[in-house]
Amino acid sequence: MSEAAEKGKKAKNISMVLAKKTTEEKNKALLAIARVLLEDRETIIFENKKDLRRGSRAGLPENILDRMMLNEKRIHDMSEAVRLLVKLRDPVGETVEEIKKENGLLILKKKVPVGVIGMIYEARPNVTVDAATLAIKTGNAVILRGSSSSICSNQALVSSIHRALAETGFPEDAVQLIEDTGREAATEMFHLRDYLDVLIPRGGKKLIDTVVREASVPVIETGAGNCHLYIDETAQPEMAVRIAVNAKTQRPSVCNAIETLLIHAHWLAQHGEKLLSALAEKGVEIYGDEPVRKIFPAAKEAAEEDWYCEYLALKISVKTVEDTDEAIRHINRYGTKHSEAIVTEDGARAEHFMFMVDAACVYHNASTRFTDGFEFGYGAEIGISTQKLHARGPMGLDALTSTKYWIYGSGQVRE
Amino acid sequence: MSEAAEKGKKAKNISMVLAKKTTEEKNKALLAIARVLLEDRETIIFENKKDLRRGSRAGLPENILDRMMLNEKRIHDMSEAVRLLVKLRDPVGETVEEIKKENGLLILKKKVPVGVIGMIYEARPNVTVDAATLAIKTGNAVILRGSSSSICSNQALVSSIHRALAETGFPEDAVQLIEDTGREAATEMFHLRDYLDVLIPRGGKKLIDTVVREASVPVIETGAGNCHLYIDETAQPEMAVRIAVNAKTQRPSVCNAIETLLIHAHWLAQHGEKLLSALAEKGVEIYGDEPVRKIFPAAKEAAEEDWYCEYLALKISVKTVEDTDEAIRHINRYGTKHSEAIVTEDGARAEHFMFMVDAACVYHNASTRFTDGFEFGYGAEIGISTQKLHARGPMGLDALTSTKYWIYGSGQVRE
């Protein structure tokens, strides 16, 4: 039996026990994790440095190395996030529906853990702690499969988590790391239908596409964000510029940053130069269609692939449109169903846009950067779902639960 | 472009228009369908007879031919079911969450249609009308792919539905039938990620397994039901017999009928003969382990594969267990996570069983036959989900909806 199957089986065996853990027991384990992460910080940083040295020798880009890096501050922040998780409402056990039948049957629909969660993710050791602690809070078991580049960091983190679980009498098998970082180990997780209830990929588009295409275990698709901002002809110029600059430049590497601006031709003629200059001043490279380049000659020419591109960098594509419907058509064609915004003073036009654009989050007069579990007040986030089933948009603790019907009778049979 | 891709594209193009249809418009279309089905009944029966003759020549079993058969009474029942659907609450547009942020942002989470639903099903022409009308009620488009054995019936039904839609000005592309009944057409639907938002297979285990294994479009798994009844040592004998006989014999061909009885050894010794005789009197063939065959010598020997088998017929496997935990382990190993029941006078034991058994519906002192959208009061049923994501158990109209966040601002940007 392979490592993935063996660990999957252990997780499945323990999952009904985890489902019965009380909120108090789960919170006690979480507090121990928060403490042990701090206690073990030197070991964790030591192991993390091994990954960084190996990554550096292998020529990993600076932004990846930075994302991988753990220091005192980051470990402190991780520990704090776990403490905040303790304060959140535990959804498990909540009754969401109560049906009383004339024949005396009582039907209760209650929230239960999903069971066993498989996480497949790239060089982000913070996902190790996030996923483990969110799973514990919701009574799930988790199988973690991070990338080879972060293996030492992940091993150190999971070993600290195990120490905390052992101290509080919580089953250690609730959190397991796949140590084999070969491609086959991940591929095998795709098909462990007997042991895994869901797979959540976190990372780049290529990783997510592979999991979605190949896995027979149900997948929650997260993350890819080719987000748009449409500036209608009635948009307040000052507001449009503020939102565009924020949505593009406040943190360009994240999925809820915008990648394309759609601008009404009339607005472009009047205010386009001001907007594009403001972006350029922030260091944004502009790829525009012909009318855009006419107004702002520093812009490069946008090619068809620019409309598809999630730059995740200080680059933006800009297209002129004749009306709201052209903007809607463009978004529904090139978008990734993540976050889409309109700036307009016309409420009916905003409603039409928000209705017709097919995305998890649609905005009127606000930055797309708010698509985030913490900003929405969920207090936690396991990812942002861009699919329509189970969960859509920022996923908090509820997204890690399923439901189950408890039916109480006194001998009822069906006539 | 293949038929499936072409029809999928049409469905996707129309889906945002369908999402905007009012409850009144949708109900008007449904009432027209209910009427036209009755008006067209002679044509429908004429076309259905072609399928029956072809099926009969091909040697299809009687129970399949019976399931395929449409007569005046069945068409009348279909039409009535559509009328009942009109009376149900339309979930689309309901606000499920309202978040007001300190910065003035208003976030509304509302129910929206899933989009485009792909139905792949076997020789059940009633699914054609069910799926089409449930989709219309929830603002979804549907692509229907029935089996070749029912193609004439399905064509006749869809043509009646189209006539009703045209009469009421409702887009006909909301309901499309794949006329190519070759295997490739179905396989192609598995991968139409650009056009289909969900695939729902309805039929036997083999069909469902194929869709689940192969499709990259998200799937809702329905139907397979290897359900168990556990009779604890404290079970009231009369109640246990009544429930066992009902759950096995009231309608043996359906997924919520039981396939295995688990009996506590003490109860078996005292009351087993009476129970097994009652089943045998109803024509049930019994496959038992050694203690069962000792008490009831007419029973045949149960093999390992009997514990896995969904007989869907007047057959049952019977196993002796030492305690509740042995019953739980057996169910979690061989069950299909559908419906599982315990008969006991011990409330704590019932709770333990219901908690530890991993299934959509768990029963105390009642027949598993109640797992049904109509019995639960949902007024409609698109299937019974045996998976944990999105929907679990009987799926009513809500299962055909997703959610979307509408975010209203006045220029807010993220700091």
mmCIF file of C-alpha atoms in Angstrom, chain B residues 107-230:
data_model
loop_
_atom_site.group_PDB
_atom_site.id
_atom_site.type_symbol
_atom_site.label_atom_id
_atom_site.label_comp_id
_atom_site.label_asym_id
_atom_site.label_seq_id
_atom_site.Cartn_x
_atom_site.Cartn_y
_atom_site.Cartn_z
ATOM 1 C CA ILE B 107 -22.622 42.254 1.114
ATOM 2 C CA LEU B 108 -25.635 40.147 0.095
ATOM 3 C CA LYS B 109 -25.309 36.414 -0.527
ATOM 4 C CA LYS B 110 -28.193 35.330 -2.724
ATOM 5 C CA LYS B 111 -29.305 32.079 -4.346
ATOM 6 C CA VAL B 112 -28.791 31.860 -8.102
ATOM 7 C CA PRO B 113 -29.300 29.025 -10.590
ATOM 8 C CA VAL B 114 -26.374 26.631 -10.970
ATOM 9 C CA GLY B 115 -26.377 27.469 -14.695
ATOM 10 C CA VAL B 116 -26.338 24.542 -17.105
ATOM 11 C CA ILE B 117 -27.184 21.057 -15.829
ATOM 12 C CA GLY B 118 -26.210 17.909 -17.743
ATOM 13 C CA MET B 119 -28.448 14.908 -17.011
ATOM 14 C CA ILE B 120 -27.236 11.475 -18.095
ATOM 15 C CA TYR B 121 -29.811 8.787 -17.437
ATOM 16 C CA GLU B 122 -31.061 5.374 -18.383
ATOM 17 C CA ALA B 123 -34.350 4.116 -19.742
ATOM 18 C CA ARG B 124 -36.655 6.321 -17.663
ATOM 19 C CA PRO B 125 -38.602 8.792 -19.821
ATOM 20 C CA ASN B 126 -40.087 10.316 -16.645
ATOM 21 C CA VAL B 127 -36.612 11.720 -15.862
ATOM 22 C CA THR B 128 -36.870 13.761 -19.091
ATOM 23 C CA VAL B 129 -39.907 15.650 -17.787
ATOM 24 C CA ASP B 130 -38.707 15.775 -14.154
ATOM 25 C CA ALA B 131 -35.299 17.189 -15.037
ATOM 26 C CA ALA B 132 -36.655 19.663 -17.599
ATOM 27 C CA THR B 133 -39.296 21.084 -15.286
ATOM 28 C CA LEU B 134 -37.112 21.203 -12.153
ATOM 29 C CA ALA B 135 -34.492 23.042 -14.228
ATOM 30 C CA ILE B 136 -37.057 25.562 -15.503
ATOM 31 C CA LYS B 137 -38.400 26.175 -11.994
ATOM 32 C CA THR B 138 -34.879 27.003 -10.767
ATOM 33 C CA GLY B 139 -33.823 29.106 -13.785
ATOM 34 C CA ASN B 140 -31.331 26.564 -15.090
ATOM 35 C CA ALA B 141 -30.758 25.278 -18.608
ATOM 36 C CA VAL B 142 -30.626 21.500 -18.973
ATOM 37 C CA ILE B 143 -28.990 19.179 -21.488
ATOM 38 C CA LEU B 144 -30.703 15.799 -21.458
ATOM 39 C CA ARG B 145 -28.968 12.639 -22.522
ATOM 40 C CA GLY B 146 -31.231 9.619 -22.099
ATOM 41 C CA SER B 147 -30.541 6.100 -23.293
ATOM 42 C CA SER B 148 -30.961 4.962 -26.898
ATOM 43 C CA SER B 149 -33.733 2.583 -25.830
ATOM 44 C CA SER B 150 -36.017 5.547 -24.966
ATOM 45 C CA ILE B 151 -35.021 7.954 -27.725
ATOM 46 C CA CYS B 152 -38.427 8.140 -29.457
ATOM 47 C CA SER B 153 -40.227 8.750 -26.154
ATOM 48 C CA ASN B 154 -37.679 11.398 -25.143
ATOM 49 C CA GLN B 155 -37.938 13.153 -28.513
ATOM 50 C CA ALA B 156 -41.733 13.238 -28.257
ATOM 51 C CA LEU B 157 -41.630 14.583 -24.693
ATOM 52 C CA VAL B 158 -39.054 17.267 -25.485
ATOM 53 C CA SER B 159 -40.966 18.292 -28.557
ATOM 54 C CA SER B 160 -44.089 18.805 -26.410
ATOM 55 C CA ILE B 161 -42.029 20.764 -23.890
ATOM 56 C CA HIS B 162 -40.654 22.960 -26.700
ATOM 57 C CA ARG B 163 -44.154 23.670 -27.969
ATOM 58 C CA ALA B 164 -45.204 24.780 -24.481
ATOM 59 C CA LEU B 165 -42.099 26.960 -24.069
ATOM 60 C CA ALA B 166 -42.613 28.603 -27.467
ATOM 61 C CA GLU B 167 -46.252 29.355 -26.605
ATOM 62 C CA THR B 168 -45.256 31.166 -23.428
ATOM 63 C CA GLY B 169 -42.285 33.013 -24.918
ATOM 64 C CA PHE B 170 -39.792 31.048 -22.817
ATOM 65 C CA PRO B 171 -36.419 30.255 -24.494
ATOM 66 C CA GLU B 172 -36.651 26.771 -26.016
ATOM 67 C CA ASP B 173 -32.911 26.260 -25.555
ATOM 68 C CA ALA B 174 -33.579 25.967 -21.828
ATOM 69 C CA VAL B 175 -34.324 22.286 -22.510
ATOM 70 C CA GLN B 176 -32.262 20.413 -25.089
ATOM 71 C CA LEU B 177 -32.051 16.720 -25.841
ATOM 72 C CA ILE B 178 -28.896 15.073 -27.196
ATOM 73 C CA GLU B 179 -30.260 13.026 -30.114
ATOM 74 C CA ASP B 180 -27.016 11.143 -30.701
ATOM 75 C CA THR B 181 -27.350 8.186 -28.335
ATOM 76 C CA GLY B 182 -23.881 6.777 -29.048
ATOM 77 C CA ARG B 183 -21.481 6.353 -26.167
ATOM 78 C CA GLU B 184 -19.163 9.105 -27.479
ATOM 79 C CA ALA B 185 -21.863 11.762 -27.099
ATOM 80 C CA ALA B 186 -22.148 10.966 -23.393
ATOM 81 C CA THR B 187 -18.382 10.812 -22.936
ATOM 82 C CA GLU B 188 -18.082 14.193 -24.552
ATOM 83 C CA MET B 189 -20.473 15.697 -22.025
ATOM 84 C CA PHE B 190 -18.076 14.540 -19.265
ATOM 85 C CA HIS B 191 -15.565 17.169 -20.338
ATOM 86 C CA LEU B 192 -17.666 20.163 -21.443
ATOM 87 C CA ARG B 193 -16.346 22.318 -18.623
ATOM 88 C CA ASP B 194 -16.871 25.515 -20.579
ATOM 89 C CA TYR B 195 -20.583 24.885 -20.936
ATOM 90 C CA LEU B 196 -21.814 22.535 -18.203
ATOM 91 C CA ASP B 197 -21.809 23.521 -14.525
ATOM 92 C CA VAL B 198 -22.795 20.113 -13.166
ATOM 93 C CA LEU B 199 -23.471 16.564 -14.341
ATOM 94 C CA ILE B 200 -26.125 14.480 -12.615
ATOM 95 C CA PRO B 201 -26.135 10.801 -13.558
ATOM 96 C CA ARG B 202 -29.335 8.876 -12.815
ATOM 97 C CA GLY B 203 -29.332 5.122 -13.205
ATOM 98 C CA GLY B 204 -27.471 1.992 -12.189
ATOM 99 C CA LYS B 205 -24.207 1.794 -10.280
ATOM 100 C CA LYS B 206 -22.162 1.180 -13.420
ATOM 101 C CA LEU B 207 -23.366 4.362 -15.121
ATOM 102 C CA ILE B 208 -22.822 6.451 -12.011
ATOM 103 C CA ASP B 209 -19.338 5.024 -11.383
ATOM 104 C CA THR B 210 -18.299 5.764 -14.965
ATOM 105 C CA VAL B 211 -19.443 9.381 -14.768
ATOM 106 C CA VAL B 212 -17.794 9.905 -11.375
ATOM 107 C CA ARG B 213 -14.512 8.354 -12.517
ATOM 108 C CA GLU B 214 -14.250 10.000 -15.915
ATOM 109 C CA ALA B 215 -15.955 13.386 -15.798
ATOM 110 C CA SER B 216 -14.013 16.594 -15.248
ATOM 111 C CA VAL B 217 -17.293 18.521 -15.051
ATOM 112 C CA PRO B 218 -18.349 18.491 -11.353
ATOM 113 C CA VAL B 219 -20.691 15.565 -10.627
ATOM 114 C CA ILE B 220 -23.456 15.054 -8.105
ATOM 115 C CA GLU B 221 -23.412 11.366 -7.284
ATOM 116 C CA THR B 222 -26.855 9.897 -6.775
ATOM 117 C CA GLY B 223 -28.615 6.787 -5.979
ATOM 118 C CA ALA B 224 -26.686 3.634 -5.127
ATOM 119 C CA GLY B 225 -28.217 2.340 -1.910
ATOM 120 C CA ASN B 226 -26.770 -0.641 -0.087
ATOM 121 C CA CYS B 227 -28.861 0.136 3.006
ATOM 122 C CA HIS B 228 -28.815 -1.734 6.326
ATOM 123 C CA LEU B 229 -31.155 -2.306 9.234
ATOM 124 C CA TYR B 230 -29.505 -3.140 12.556
#
